[in-house]
Short mmCIF file of C-alpha atoms and ligand atoms in Angstrom, two decimals:
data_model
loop_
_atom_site.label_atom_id
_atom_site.label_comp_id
_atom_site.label_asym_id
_atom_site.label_seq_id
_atom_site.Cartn_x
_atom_site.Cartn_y
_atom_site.Cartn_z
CA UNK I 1 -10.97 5.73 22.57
CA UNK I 2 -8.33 3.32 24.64
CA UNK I 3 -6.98 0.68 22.39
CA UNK I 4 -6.65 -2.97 22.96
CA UNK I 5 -4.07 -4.62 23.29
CA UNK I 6 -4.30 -8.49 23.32
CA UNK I 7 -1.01 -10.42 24.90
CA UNK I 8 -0.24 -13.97 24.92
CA UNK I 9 2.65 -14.30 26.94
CA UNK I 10 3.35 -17.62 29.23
CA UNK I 11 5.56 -16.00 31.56
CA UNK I 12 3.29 -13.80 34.11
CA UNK I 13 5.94 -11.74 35.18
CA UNK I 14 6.36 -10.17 31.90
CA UNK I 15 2.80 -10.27 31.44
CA UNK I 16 2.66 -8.24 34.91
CA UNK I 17 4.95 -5.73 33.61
CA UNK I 18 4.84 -5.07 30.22
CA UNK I 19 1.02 -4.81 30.99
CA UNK I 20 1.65 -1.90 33.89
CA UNK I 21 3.51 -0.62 31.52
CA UNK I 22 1.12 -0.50 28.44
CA UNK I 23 -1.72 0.08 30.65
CA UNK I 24 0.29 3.34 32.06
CA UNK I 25 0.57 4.38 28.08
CA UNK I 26 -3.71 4.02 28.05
CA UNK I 27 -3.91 0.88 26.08
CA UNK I 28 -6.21 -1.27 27.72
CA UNK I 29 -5.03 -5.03 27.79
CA UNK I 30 -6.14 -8.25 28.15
CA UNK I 31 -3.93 -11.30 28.89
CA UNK I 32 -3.78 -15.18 27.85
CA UNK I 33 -1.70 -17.27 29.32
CA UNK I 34 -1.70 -20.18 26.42
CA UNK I 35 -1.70 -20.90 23.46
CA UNK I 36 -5.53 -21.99 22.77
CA UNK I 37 -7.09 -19.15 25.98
CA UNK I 38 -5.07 -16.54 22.97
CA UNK I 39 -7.10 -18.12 19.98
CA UNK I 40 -10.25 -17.59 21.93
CA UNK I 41 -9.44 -14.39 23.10
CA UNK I 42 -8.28 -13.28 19.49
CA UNK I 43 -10.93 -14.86 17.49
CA UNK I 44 -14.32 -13.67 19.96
CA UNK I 45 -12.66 -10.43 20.93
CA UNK I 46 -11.92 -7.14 18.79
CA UNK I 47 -8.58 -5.61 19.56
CA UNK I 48 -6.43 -3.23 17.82
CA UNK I 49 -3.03 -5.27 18.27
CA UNK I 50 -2.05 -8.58 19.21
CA UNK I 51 1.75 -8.60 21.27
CA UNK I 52 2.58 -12.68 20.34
CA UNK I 53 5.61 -15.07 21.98
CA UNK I 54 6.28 -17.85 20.23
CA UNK I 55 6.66 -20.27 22.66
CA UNK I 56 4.02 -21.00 24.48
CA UNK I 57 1.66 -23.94 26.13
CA UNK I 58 -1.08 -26.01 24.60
CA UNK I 59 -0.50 -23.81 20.52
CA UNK I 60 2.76 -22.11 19.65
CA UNK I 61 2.48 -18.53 18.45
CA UNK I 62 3.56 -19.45 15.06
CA UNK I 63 0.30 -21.96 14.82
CA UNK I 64 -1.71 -19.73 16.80
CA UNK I 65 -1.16 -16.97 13.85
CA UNK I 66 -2.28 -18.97 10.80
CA UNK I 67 -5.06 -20.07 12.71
CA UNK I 68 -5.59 -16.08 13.61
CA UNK I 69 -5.17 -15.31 9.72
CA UNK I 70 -7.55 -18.35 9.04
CA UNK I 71 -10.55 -16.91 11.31
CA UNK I 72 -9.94 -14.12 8.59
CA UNK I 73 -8.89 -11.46 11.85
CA UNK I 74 -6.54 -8.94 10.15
CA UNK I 75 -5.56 -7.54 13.74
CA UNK I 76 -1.76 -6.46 13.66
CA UNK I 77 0.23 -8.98 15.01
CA UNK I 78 3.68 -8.22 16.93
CA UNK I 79 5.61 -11.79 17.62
CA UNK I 80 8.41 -11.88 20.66
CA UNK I 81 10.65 -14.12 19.16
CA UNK I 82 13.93 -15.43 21.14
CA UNK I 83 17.48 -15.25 20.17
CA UNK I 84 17.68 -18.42 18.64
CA UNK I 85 14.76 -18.36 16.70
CA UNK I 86 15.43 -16.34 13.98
CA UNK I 87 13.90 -18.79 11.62
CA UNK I 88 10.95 -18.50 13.34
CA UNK I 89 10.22 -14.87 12.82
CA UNK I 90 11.09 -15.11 9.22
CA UNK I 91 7.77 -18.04 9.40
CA UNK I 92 5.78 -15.69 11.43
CA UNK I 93 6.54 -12.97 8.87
CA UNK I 94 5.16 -15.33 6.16
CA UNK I 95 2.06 -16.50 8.12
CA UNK I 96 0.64 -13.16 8.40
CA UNK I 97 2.48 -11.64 11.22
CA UNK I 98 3.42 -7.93 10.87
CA UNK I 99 7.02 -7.38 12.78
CA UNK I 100 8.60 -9.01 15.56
CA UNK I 101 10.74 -7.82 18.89
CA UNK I 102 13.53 -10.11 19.78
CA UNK I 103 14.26 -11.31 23.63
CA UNK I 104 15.26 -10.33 25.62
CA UNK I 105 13.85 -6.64 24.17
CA UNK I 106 14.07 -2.92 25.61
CA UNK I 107 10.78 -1.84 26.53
CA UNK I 108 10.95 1.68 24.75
CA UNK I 109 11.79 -0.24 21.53
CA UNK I 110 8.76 -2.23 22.20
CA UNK I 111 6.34 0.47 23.20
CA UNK I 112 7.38 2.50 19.58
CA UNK I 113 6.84 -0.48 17.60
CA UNK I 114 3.21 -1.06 19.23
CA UNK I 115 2.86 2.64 18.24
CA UNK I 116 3.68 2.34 14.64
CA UNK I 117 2.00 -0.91 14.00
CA UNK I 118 -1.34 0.84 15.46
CA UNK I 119 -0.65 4.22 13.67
CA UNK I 120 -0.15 2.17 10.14
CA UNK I 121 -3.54 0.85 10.72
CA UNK I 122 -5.05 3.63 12.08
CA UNK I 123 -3.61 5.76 9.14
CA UNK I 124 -5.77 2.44 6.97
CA UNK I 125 -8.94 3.00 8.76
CA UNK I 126 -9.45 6.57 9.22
CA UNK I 127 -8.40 8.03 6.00
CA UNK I 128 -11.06 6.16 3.94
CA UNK I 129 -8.41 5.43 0.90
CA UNK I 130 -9.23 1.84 1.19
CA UNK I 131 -12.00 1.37 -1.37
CA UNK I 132 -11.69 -2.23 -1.55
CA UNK I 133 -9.40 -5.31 -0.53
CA UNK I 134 -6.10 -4.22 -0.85
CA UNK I 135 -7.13 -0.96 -3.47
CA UNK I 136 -6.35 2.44 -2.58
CA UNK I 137 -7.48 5.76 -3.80
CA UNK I 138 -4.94 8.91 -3.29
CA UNK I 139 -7.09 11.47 -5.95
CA UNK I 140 -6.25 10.33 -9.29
CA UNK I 141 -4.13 7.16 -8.77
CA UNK I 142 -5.56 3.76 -7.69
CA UNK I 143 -2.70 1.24 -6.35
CA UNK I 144 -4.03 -2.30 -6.09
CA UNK I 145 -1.38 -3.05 -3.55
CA UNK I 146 -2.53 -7.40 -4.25
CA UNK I 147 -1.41 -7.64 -7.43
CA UNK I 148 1.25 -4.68 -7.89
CA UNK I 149 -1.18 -2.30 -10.11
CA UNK I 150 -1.15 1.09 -10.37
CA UNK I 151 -3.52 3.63 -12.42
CA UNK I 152 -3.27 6.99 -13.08
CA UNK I 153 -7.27 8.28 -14.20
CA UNK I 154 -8.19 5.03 -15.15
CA UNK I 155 -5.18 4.58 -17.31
CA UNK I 156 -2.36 1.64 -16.54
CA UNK I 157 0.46 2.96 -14.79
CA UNK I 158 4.04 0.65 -15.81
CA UNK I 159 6.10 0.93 -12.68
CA UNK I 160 9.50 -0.95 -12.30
CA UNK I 161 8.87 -2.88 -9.17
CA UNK I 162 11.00 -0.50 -7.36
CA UNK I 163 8.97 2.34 -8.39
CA UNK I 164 5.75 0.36 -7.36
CA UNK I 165 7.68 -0.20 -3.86
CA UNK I 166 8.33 3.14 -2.76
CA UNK I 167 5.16 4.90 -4.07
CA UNK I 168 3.48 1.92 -1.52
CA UNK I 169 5.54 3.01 0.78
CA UNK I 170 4.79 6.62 0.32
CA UNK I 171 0.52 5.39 0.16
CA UNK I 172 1.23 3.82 3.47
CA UNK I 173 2.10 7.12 5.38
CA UNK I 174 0.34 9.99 3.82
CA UNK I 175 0.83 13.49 4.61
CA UNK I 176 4.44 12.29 7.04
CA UNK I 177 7.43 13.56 6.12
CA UNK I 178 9.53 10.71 4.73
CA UNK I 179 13.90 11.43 5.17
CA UNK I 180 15.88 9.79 2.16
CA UNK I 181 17.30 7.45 4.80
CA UNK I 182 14.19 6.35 5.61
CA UNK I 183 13.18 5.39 2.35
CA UNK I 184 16.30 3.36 1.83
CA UNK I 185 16.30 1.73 4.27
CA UNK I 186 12.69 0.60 4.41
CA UNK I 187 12.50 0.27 0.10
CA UNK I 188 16.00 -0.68 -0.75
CA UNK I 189 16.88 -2.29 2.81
CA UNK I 190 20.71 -2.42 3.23
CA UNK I 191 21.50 -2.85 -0.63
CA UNK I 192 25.00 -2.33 -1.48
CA UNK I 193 25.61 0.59 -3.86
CA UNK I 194 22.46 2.65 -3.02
CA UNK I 195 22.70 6.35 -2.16
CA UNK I 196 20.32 8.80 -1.32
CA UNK I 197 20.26 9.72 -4.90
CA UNK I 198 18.58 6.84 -6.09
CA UNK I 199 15.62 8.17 -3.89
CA UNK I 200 15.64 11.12 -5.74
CA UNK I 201 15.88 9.29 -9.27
CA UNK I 202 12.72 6.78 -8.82
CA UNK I 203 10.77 10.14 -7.40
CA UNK I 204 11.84 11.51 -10.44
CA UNK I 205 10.94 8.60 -12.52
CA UNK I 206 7.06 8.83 -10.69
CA UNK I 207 6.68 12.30 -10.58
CA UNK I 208 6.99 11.73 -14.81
CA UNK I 209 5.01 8.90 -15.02
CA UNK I 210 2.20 10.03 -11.99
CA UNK I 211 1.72 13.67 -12.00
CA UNK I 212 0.13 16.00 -14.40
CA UNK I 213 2.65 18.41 -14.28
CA UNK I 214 5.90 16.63 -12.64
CA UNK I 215 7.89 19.88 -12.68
CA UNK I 216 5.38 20.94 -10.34
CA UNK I 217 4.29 17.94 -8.38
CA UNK I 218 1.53 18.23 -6.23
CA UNK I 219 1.22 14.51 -4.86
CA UNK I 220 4.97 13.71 -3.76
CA UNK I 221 6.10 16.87 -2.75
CA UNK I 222 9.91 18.17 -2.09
CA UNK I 223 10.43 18.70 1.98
CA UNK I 224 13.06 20.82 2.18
CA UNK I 225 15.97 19.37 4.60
CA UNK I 226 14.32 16.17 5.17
CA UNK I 227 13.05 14.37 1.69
CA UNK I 228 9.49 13.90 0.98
CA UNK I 229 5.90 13.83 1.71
CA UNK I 230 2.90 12.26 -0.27
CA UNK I 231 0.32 14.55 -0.38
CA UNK I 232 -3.32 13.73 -0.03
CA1 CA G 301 7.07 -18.21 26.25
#
């Protein structure tokens, strides 16, 4: 089935051709040109992703998503933030927005973070690990991702909050093969003084406090050459 994409955009000839272009990708999208026509829209209207600017007539974007996250929509939300506001995206973040694209933006970058943001939450919805708010299932272990929990067959799992990091990480794309890069950059971020081998540590350190037999782990499993999977 086509998903839909909702964008609130002011100026129509991006509008015109960021929507050819989406539209020539199979998303099928619908555009408001304002502030309050993209509350409507978002609020009446199921989509699978939400492409945001920030400035905008009648309701900036950054209003326009608490009162999105207020109507209690948890569509995906992808703000086009400007240059110079780099504060705002770091507000958008915090209201419930779930990345950003800075202007002026290449397309391709664009396109592949529409793709991930609807593959995370298609990854959510189709898997059937959810098994309540914010509580996962992956066989044995239940990660209540709210307040940083983690149990192993009913028993309480202490994870450092690294540890409790990456194995959310991991929960968030099962069965992908995850490079050590990847999961520095994306757990550690650009920390001075971490190396690939502090990947392989905290794995390490999960694998002995996760698996029933961590020599021979079955849920976060070695890929050879690139780093590792969790297994589901
Ligand atoms: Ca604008």
């Amino acid at each position: 089935m086509s998903r839909r994409i909702l964008m609130v955009e002011d100026e129509e000839e991006l509008c015109l051709t960021l929507g050819d272009r989406l539209r020539s990708e199979g998303y099928v999208v619908d555009v408001a040109l304002d502030g309050n026509a993209g509350l409507d829209k978002a609020t009446q209207l199921p989509f699978d992703l939400i492409i945001l600017d920030i400035m905008l007539p009648h309701r900036n974007g950054l209003d326009l998503c608490t009162d999105i996250r207020r109507a209690g929509q948890n569509t995906p939300i992808l703000l086009l933030t400007a240059k110079s506001q780099t504060v705002d995206k770091i507000i958008g973040l915090k209201l419930g927005a779930d990345d950003y694209v800075t202007k002026p933006f290449d397309t391709l970058e664009l396109m592949a973070r529409v793709e991930a943001l609807l593959r995370r939450t298609l990854i959510a919805s189709d898997t059937a690990h959810a098994i309540g708010p914010d509580l996962f299932r992956f066989g044995s272990i239940v990660i209540d991702t709210r307040r940083a929990k983690v149990t192993c067959a009913g028993i309480p799992v202490s994870l450092t909050a690294r540890e409790f990091h990456l194995l959310r990480y991991f929960a968030e794309h099962p069965g992908v093969d995850l490079s050590r890069d990847e999961l520095l950059e994306q757990v550690w971020g650009h920390m001075a003084g971490t190396f690939t081998r502090t990947v392989d540590m905290h794995v390490a350190s999960l694998r002995q406090k996760l698996e029933p037999s961590p020599k021979r782990p079955e849920t976060i499993i070695t890929v050879p050459g690139v780093g590792y999977r969790f297994q589901c």
